[in-house]
mmCIF file of C-alpha atoms in Angstrom:
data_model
loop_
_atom_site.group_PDB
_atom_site.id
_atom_site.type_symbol
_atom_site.label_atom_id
_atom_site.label_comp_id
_atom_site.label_asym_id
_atom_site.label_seq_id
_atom_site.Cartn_x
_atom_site.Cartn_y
_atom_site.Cartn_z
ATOM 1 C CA UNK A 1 74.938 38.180 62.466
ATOM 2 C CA UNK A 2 72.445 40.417 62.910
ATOM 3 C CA UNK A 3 71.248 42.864 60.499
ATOM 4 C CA UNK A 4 72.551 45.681 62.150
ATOM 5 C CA UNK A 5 72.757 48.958 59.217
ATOM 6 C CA UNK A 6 74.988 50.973 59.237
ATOM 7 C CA UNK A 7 77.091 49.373 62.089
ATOM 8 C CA UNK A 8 80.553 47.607 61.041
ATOM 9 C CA UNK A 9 81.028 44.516 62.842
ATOM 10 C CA UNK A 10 84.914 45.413 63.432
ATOM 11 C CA UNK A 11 85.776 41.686 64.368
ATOM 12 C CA UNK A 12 84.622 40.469 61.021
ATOM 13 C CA UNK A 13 85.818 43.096 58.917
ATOM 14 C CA UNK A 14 88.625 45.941 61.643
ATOM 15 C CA UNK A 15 89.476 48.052 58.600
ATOM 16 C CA UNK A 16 86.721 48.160 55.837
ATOM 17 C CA UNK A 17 88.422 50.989 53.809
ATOM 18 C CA UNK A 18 91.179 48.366 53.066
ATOM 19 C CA UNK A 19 88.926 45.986 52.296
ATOM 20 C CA UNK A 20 86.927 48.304 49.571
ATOM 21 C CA UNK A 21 90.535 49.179 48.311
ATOM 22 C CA UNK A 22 91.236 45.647 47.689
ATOM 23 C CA UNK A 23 88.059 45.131 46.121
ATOM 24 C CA UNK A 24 88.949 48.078 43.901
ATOM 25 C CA UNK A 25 92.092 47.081 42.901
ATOM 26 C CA UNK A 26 90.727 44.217 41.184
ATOM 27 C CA UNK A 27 88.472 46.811 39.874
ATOM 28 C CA UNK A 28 85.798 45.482 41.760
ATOM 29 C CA UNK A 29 82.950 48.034 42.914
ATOM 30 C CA UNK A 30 81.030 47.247 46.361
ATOM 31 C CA UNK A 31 78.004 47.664 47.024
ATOM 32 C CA UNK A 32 76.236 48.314 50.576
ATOM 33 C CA UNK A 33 73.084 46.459 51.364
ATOM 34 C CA UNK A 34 70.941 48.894 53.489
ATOM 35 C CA UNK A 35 67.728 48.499 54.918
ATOM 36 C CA UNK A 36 64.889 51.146 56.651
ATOM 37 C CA UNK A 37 64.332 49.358 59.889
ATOM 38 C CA UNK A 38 66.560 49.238 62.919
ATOM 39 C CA UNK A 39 66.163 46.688 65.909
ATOM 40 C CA UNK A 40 65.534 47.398 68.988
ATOM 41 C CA UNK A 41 69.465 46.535 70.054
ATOM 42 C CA UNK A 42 71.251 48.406 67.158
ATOM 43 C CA UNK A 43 73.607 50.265 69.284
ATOM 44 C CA UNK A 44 72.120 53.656 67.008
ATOM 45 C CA UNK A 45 68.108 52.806 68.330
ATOM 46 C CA UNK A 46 68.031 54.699 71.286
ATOM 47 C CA UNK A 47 69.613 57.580 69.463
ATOM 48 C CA UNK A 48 67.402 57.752 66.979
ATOM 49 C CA UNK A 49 64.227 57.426 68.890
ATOM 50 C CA UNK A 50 65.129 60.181 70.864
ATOM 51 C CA UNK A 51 65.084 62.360 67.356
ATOM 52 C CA UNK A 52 61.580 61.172 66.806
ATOM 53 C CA UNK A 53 63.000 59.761 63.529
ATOM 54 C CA UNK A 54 61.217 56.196 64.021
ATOM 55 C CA UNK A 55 56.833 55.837 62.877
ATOM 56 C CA UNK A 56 55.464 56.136 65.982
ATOM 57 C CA UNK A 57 52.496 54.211 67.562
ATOM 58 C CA UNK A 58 50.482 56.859 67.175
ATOM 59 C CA UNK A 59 49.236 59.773 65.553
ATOM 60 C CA UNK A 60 51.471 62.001 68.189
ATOM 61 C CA UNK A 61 55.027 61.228 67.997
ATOM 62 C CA UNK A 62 55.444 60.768 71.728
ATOM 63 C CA UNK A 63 53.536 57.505 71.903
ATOM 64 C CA UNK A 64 56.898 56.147 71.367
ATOM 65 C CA UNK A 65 57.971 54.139 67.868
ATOM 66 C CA UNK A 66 56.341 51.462 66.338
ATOM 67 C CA UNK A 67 57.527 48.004 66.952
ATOM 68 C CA UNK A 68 56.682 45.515 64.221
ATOM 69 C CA UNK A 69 58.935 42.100 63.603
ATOM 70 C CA UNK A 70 62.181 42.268 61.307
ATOM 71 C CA UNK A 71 65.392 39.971 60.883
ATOM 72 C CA UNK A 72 66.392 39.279 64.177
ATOM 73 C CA UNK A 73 63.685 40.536 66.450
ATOM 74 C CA UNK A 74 61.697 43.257 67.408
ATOM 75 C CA UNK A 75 62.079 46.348 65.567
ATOM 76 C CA UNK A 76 60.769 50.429 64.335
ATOM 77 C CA UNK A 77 60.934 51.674 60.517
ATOM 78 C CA UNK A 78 62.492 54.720 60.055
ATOM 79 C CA UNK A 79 60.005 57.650 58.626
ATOM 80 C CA UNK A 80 61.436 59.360 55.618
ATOM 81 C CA UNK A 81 58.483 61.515 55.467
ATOM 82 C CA UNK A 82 60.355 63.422 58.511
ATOM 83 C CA UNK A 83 63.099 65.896 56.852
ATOM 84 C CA UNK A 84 64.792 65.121 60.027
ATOM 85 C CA UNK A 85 64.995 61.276 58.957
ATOM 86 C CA UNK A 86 66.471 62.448 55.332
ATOM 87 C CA UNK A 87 69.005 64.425 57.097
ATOM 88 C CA UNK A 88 70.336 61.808 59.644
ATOM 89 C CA UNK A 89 70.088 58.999 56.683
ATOM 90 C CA UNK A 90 72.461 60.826 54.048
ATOM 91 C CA UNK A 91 74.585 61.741 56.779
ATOM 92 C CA UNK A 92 75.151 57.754 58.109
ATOM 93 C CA UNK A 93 75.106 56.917 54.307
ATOM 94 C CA UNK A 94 78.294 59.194 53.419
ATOM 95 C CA UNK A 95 80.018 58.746 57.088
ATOM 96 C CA UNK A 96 79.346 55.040 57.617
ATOM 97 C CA UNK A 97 79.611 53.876 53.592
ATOM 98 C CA UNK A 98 81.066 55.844 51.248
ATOM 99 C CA UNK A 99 83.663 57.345 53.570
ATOM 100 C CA UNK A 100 84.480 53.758 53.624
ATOM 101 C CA UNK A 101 85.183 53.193 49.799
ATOM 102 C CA UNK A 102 81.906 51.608 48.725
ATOM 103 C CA UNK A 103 80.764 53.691 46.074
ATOM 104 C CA UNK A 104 76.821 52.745 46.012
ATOM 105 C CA UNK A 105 73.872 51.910 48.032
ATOM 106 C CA UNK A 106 71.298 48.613 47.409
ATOM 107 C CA UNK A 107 67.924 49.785 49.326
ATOM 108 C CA UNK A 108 66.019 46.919 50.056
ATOM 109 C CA UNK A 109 63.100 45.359 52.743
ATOM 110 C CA UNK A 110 61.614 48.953 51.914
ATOM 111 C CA UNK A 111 57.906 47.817 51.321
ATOM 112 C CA UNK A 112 56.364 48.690 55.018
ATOM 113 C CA UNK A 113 54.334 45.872 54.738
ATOM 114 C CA UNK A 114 52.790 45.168 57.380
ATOM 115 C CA UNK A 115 53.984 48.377 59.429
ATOM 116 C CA UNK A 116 50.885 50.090 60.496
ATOM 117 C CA UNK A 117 51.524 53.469 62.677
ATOM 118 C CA UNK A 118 51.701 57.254 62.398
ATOM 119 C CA UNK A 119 54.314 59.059 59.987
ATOM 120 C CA UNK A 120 54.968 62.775 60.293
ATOM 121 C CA UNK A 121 52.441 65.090 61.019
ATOM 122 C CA UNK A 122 49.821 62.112 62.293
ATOM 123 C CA UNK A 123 49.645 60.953 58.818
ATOM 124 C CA UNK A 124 49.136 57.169 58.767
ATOM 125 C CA UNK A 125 51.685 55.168 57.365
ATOM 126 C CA UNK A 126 49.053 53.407 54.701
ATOM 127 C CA UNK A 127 48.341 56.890 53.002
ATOM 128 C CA UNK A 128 51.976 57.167 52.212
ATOM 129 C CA UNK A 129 53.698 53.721 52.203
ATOM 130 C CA UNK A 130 54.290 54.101 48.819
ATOM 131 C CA UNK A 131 56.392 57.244 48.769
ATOM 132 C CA UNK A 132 58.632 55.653 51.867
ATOM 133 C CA UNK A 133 60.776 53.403 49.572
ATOM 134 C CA UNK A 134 61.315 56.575 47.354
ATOM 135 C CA UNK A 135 62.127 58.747 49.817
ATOM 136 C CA UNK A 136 64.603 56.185 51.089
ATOM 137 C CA UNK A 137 65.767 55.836 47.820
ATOM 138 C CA UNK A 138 66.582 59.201 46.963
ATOM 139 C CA UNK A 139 68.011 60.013 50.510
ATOM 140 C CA UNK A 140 70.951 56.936 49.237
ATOM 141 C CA UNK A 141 71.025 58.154 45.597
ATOM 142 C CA UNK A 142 71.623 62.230 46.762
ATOM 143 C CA UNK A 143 74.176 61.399 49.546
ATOM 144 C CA UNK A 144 75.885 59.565 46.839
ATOM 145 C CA UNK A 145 75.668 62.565 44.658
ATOM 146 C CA UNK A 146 76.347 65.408 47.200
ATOM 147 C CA UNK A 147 79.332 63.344 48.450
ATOM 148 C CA UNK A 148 80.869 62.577 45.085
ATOM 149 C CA UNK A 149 80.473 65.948 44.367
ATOM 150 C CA UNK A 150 82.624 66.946 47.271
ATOM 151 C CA UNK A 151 85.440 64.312 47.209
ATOM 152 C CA UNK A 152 86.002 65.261 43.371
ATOM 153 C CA UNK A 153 87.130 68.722 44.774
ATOM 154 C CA UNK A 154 88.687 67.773 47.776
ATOM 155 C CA UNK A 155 90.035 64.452 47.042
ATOM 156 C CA UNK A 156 89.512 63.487 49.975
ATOM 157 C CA UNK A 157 88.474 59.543 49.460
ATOM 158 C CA UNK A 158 89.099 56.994 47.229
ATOM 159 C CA UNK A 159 85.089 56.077 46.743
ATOM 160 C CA UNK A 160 84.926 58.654 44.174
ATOM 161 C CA UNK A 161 88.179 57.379 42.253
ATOM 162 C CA UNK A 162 86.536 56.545 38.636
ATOM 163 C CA UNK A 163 82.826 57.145 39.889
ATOM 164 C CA UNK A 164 81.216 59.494 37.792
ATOM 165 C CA UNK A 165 77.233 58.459 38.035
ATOM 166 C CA UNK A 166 76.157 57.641 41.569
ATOM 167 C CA UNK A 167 74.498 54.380 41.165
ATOM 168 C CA UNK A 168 71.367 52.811 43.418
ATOM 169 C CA UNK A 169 69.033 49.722 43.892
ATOM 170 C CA UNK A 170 65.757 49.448 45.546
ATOM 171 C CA UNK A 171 63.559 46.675 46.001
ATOM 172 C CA UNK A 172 60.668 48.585 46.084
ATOM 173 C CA UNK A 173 59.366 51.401 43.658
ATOM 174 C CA UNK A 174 56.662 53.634 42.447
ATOM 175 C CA UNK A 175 56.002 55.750 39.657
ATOM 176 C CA UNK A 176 59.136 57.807 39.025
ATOM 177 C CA UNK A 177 61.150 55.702 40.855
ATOM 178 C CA UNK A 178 63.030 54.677 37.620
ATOM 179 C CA UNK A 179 64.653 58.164 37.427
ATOM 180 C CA UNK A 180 66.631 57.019 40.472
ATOM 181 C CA UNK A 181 67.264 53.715 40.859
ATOM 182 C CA UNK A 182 67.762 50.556 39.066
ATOM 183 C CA UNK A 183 65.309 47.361 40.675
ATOM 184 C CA UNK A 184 64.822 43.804 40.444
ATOM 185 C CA UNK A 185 61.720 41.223 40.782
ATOM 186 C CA UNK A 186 63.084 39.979 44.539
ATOM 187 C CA UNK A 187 63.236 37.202 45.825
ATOM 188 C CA UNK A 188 62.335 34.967 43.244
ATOM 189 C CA UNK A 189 61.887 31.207 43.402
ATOM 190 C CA UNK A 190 64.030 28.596 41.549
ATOM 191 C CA UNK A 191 62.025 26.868 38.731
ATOM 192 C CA UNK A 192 61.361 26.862 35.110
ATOM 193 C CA UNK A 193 58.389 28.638 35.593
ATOM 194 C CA UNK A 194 60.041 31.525 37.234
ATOM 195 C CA UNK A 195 62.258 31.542 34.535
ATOM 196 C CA UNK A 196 59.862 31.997 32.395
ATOM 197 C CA UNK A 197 57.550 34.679 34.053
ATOM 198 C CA UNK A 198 60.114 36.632 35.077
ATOM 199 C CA UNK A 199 60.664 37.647 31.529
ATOM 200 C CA UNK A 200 57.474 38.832 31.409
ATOM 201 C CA UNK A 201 57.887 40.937 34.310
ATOM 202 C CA UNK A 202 60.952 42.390 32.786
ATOM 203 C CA UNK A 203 58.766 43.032 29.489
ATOM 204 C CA UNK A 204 56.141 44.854 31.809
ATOM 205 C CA UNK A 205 58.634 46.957 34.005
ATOM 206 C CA UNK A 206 59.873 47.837 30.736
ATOM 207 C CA UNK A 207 57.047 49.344 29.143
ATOM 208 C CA UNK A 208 56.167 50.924 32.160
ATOM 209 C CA UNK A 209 59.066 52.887 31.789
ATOM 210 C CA UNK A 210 61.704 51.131 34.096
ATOM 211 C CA UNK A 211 65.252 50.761 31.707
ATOM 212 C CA UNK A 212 67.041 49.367 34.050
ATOM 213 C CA UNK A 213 65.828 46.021 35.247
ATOM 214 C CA UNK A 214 66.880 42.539 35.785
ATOM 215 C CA UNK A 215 65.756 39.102 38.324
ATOM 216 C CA UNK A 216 67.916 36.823 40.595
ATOM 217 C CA UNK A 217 69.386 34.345 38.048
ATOM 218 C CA UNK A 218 69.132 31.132 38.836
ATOM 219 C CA UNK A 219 66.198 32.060 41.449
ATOM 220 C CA UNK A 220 66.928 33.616 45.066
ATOM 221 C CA UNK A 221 65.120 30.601 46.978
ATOM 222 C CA UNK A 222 64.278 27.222 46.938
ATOM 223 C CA UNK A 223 66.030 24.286 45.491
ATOM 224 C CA UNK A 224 69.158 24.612 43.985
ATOM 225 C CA UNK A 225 69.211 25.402 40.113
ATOM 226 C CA UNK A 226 70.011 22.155 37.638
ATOM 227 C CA UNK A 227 72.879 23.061 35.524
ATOM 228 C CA UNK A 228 70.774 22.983 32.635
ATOM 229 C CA UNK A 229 68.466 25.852 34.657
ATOM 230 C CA UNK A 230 71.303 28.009 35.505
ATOM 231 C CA UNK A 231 72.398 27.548 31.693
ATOM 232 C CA UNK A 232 69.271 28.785 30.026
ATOM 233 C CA UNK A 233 68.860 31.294 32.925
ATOM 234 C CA UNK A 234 72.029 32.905 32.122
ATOM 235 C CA UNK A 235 71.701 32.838 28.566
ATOM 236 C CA UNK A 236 68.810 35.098 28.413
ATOM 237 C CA UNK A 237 70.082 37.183 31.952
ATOM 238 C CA UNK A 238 72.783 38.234 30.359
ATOM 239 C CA UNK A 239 70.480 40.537 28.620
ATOM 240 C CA UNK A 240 68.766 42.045 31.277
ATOM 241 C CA UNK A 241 70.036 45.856 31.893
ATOM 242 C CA UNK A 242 70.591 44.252 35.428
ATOM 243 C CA UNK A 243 72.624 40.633 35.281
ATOM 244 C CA UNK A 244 73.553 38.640 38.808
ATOM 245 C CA UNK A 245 73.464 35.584 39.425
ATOM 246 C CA UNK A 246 72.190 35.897 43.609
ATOM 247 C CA UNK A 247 70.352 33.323 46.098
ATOM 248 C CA UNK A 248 69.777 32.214 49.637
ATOM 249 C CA UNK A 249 69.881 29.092 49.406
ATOM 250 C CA UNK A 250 68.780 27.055 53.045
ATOM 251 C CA UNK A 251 71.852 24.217 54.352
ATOM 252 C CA UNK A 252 72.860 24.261 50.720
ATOM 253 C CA UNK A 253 75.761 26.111 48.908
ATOM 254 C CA UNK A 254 74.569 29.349 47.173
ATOM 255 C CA UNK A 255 74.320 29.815 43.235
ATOM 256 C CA UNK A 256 77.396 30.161 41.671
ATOM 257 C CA UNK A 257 78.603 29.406 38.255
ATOM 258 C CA UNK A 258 81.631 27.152 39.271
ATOM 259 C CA UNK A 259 78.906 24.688 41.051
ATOM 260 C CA UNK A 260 78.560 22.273 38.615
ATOM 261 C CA UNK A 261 82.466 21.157 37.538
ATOM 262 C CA UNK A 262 85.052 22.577 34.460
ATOM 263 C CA UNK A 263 82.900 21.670 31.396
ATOM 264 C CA UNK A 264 79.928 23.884 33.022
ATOM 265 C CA UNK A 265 82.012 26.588 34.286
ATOM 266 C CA UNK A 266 83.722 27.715 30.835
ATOM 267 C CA UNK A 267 80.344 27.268 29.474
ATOM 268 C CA UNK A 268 79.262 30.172 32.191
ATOM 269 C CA UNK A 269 82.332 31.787 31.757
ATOM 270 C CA UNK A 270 82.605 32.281 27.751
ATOM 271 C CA UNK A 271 78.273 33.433 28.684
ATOM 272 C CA UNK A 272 79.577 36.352 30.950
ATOM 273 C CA UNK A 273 82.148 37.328 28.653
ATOM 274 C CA UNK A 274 79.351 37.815 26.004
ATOM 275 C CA UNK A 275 77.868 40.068 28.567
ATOM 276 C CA UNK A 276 81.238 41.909 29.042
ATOM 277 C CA UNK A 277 80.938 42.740 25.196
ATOM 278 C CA UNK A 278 77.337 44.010 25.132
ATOM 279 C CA UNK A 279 77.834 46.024 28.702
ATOM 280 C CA UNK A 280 78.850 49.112 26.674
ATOM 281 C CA UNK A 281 76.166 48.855 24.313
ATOM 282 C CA UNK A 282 73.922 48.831 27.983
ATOM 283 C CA UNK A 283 75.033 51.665 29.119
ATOM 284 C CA UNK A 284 74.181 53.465 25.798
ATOM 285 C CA UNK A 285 71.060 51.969 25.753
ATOM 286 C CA UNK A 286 70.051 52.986 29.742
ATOM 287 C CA UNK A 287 71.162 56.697 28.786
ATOM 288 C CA UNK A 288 68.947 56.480 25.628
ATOM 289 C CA UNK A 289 66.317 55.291 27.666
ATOM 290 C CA UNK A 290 66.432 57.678 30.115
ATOM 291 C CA UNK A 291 66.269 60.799 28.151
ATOM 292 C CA UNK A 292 63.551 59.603 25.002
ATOM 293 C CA UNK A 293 61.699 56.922 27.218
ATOM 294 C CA UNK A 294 61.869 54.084 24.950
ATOM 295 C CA UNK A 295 61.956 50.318 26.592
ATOM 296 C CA UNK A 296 65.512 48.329 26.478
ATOM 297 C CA UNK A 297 63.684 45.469 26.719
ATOM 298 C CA UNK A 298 60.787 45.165 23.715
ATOM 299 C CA UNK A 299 58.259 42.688 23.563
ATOM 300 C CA UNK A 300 57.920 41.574 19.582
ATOM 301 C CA UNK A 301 54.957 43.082 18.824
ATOM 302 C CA UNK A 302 56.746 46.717 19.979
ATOM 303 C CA UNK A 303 58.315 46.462 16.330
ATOM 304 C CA UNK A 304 56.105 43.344 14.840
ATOM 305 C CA UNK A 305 52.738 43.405 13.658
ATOM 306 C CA UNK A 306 50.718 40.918 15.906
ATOM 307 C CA UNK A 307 49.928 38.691 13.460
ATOM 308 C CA UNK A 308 53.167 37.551 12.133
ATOM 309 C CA UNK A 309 53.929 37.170 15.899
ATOM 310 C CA UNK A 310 51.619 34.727 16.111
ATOM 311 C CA UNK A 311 52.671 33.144 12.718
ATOM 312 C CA UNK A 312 56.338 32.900 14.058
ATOM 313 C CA UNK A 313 55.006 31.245 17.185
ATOM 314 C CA UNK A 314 55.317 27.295 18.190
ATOM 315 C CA UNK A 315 52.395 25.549 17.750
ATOM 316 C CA UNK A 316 52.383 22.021 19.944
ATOM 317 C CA UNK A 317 49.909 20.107 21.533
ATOM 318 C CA UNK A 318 49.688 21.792 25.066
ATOM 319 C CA UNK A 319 51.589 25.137 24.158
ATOM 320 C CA UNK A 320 48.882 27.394 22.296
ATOM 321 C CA UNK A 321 49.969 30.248 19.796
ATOM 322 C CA UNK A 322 49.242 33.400 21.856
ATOM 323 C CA UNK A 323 51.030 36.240 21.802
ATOM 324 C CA UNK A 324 50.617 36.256 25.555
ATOM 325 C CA UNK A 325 53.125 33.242 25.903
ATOM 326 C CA UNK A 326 55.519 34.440 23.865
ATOM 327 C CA UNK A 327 59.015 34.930 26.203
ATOM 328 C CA UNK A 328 61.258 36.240 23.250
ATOM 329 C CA UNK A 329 61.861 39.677 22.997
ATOM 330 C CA UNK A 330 64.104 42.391 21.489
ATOM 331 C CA UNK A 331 67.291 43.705 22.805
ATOM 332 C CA UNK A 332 66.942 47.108 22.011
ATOM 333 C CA UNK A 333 66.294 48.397 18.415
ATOM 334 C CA UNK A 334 65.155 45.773 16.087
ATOM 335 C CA UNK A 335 68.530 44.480 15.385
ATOM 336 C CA UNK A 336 68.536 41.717 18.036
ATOM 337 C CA UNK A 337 65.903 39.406 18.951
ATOM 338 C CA UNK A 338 66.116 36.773 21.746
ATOM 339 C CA UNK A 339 64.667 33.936 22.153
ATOM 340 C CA UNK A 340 65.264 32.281 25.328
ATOM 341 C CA UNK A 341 64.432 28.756 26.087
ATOM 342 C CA UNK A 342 62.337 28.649 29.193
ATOM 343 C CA UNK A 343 61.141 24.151 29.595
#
């Protein structure tokens, strides 16, 4: 279908409170994919260009909205520059998702790459397309908040039934994004290389001061993981402050860990359970993180002199001792080190 946001396609889903509740029940939290541009049919586009909400052609908002290409078609980015967007965003966010029982909000496609018009007040979009994934961002992550807030008293919805941190993801971020929102490295491609750089992405959002972090296990594209992949991807995913196992997978059957028979499956299955155990121990750590700063994920040499690093490292023909290849890392404090196999 198309990507529509916002909009409940009533014929696939007529009651989506019940559906959240069911989802709940099984204690089961949902999450609602949301994304800044509309196309031009979204039954809200007309609406919303008539607010001037959309980045306009040009520098004066009456040359009309941009039109750039976007899942489905032609279609304009909303401006979250414009208060007026903010407003009319939280208020579709609590009305149109948590109203419904799905408790948090996963903001993605928010780069603007590509989208080159005229944001509030004639400013061009390329001065300030890095603060329209944050603005976006904290648009979902206050609605959450301000509507939490109000349901606690009022009791008027079941989305707030055991929520007491509104949670977001973005796909995009900046500096101070973190504070908000927890991210991943997007659509990643399935390989063993992947698997193996993406630690070192984690290692660098990490440092940079992003706790809560994680990658598409088993990759989001491309071929479809070995069972071996998936196996070593999930060992060291598990982890990650942010674990799933998500893909698009083209005329083949998504990622799952039930793909590859029983013996596989339990394997996967006793793996998430480990994850299960350490969750708490996550959540201390993200809190930690949050108020003193300090990585969850650590390369070596955050605790390690360099050189015994280096001493500790594999030395073949073909896979030099530098502390730049070195994938394991520490979970935490020093008191867990892991060291993932990534070939």
């Amino acid at each position: 279908g198309l990507r529509y946001v916002f909009h409940w396609n009533n014929e696939r889903v007529p009651e989506p409170e019940k559906l959240s509740a069911t989802f709940r029940k099984a204690h089961v939290r949902l999450i609602a994919n949301i994304k800044p541009a509309m196309l031009e049919s979204h039954p809200l586009y007309k609406e919303v260009c008539a607010k001037g909400l959309f980045i306009s052609q040009g520098p004066q908002p009456s040359t009309g909205p941009l039109l750039t290409l976007f899942w489905g078609g032609s279609a304009s980015y909303l401006d979250f520059t414009n208060p007026a967007t903010v407003g009319w965003w939280k208020d579709q966010v609590k009305n149109s998702i948590l109203a419904n029982g799905i408790t948090s909000t996963w903001n993605d496609n928010n780069e603007y790459v590509g989208v080159e018009g005229y944001c509030f007040g004639g400013v061009p979009t390329a001065a300030v397309r890095q603060l329209q994934s944050l603005l976006m961002t904290r648009a979902s992550i206050e609605a959450q908040a301000e509507y939490t807030s109000v349901a606690a008293v009022t009791q008027s919805s079941p989305a707030v039934e055991g929520i007491n941190y509104p949670f977001a993801i973005t796909r995009c971020g900046v500096s101070g994004h973190s504070r908000i929102a927890s991210t991943w490295s997007g659509d990643n491609y399935t390989s063993w290389k992947t698997l193996k750089y993406n630690i070192f992405m984690g290692l660098g959002l990490s440092l940079s001061g992003w706790g809560n972090i994680g990658h598409d296990v088993g990759g989001f594209s491309g071929p479809q993981p070995s069972a071996e992949l998936l196996f070593r991807w999930v060992q060291q995913g598990i982890f990650m402050p942010r674990f799933t196992i998500h893909s698009w997978k083209l005329d083949k059957p998504e990622t799952s860990p039930w793909m590859f028979g029983d013996f596989w499956t339990n394997v996967f299955r006793s793996l998430i359970a480990l994850r299960d155990v350490l969750t708490p121990t996550i959540f201390s750590m993200l809190v930690a993180s949050n108020i003193t700063g300090a990585p969850i994920l650590r390369p070596r040499i955050y605790h390690e002199e360099p050189s015994l690093v280096l001493t500790d490292a594999v030395e073949d023909e073909g896979h030099p001792s530098h502390l730049d290849e070195d994938t394991s890392y520490y979970f935490g404090s020093a008191d867990i080190v892991v060291y993932p196999c990534v070939e």
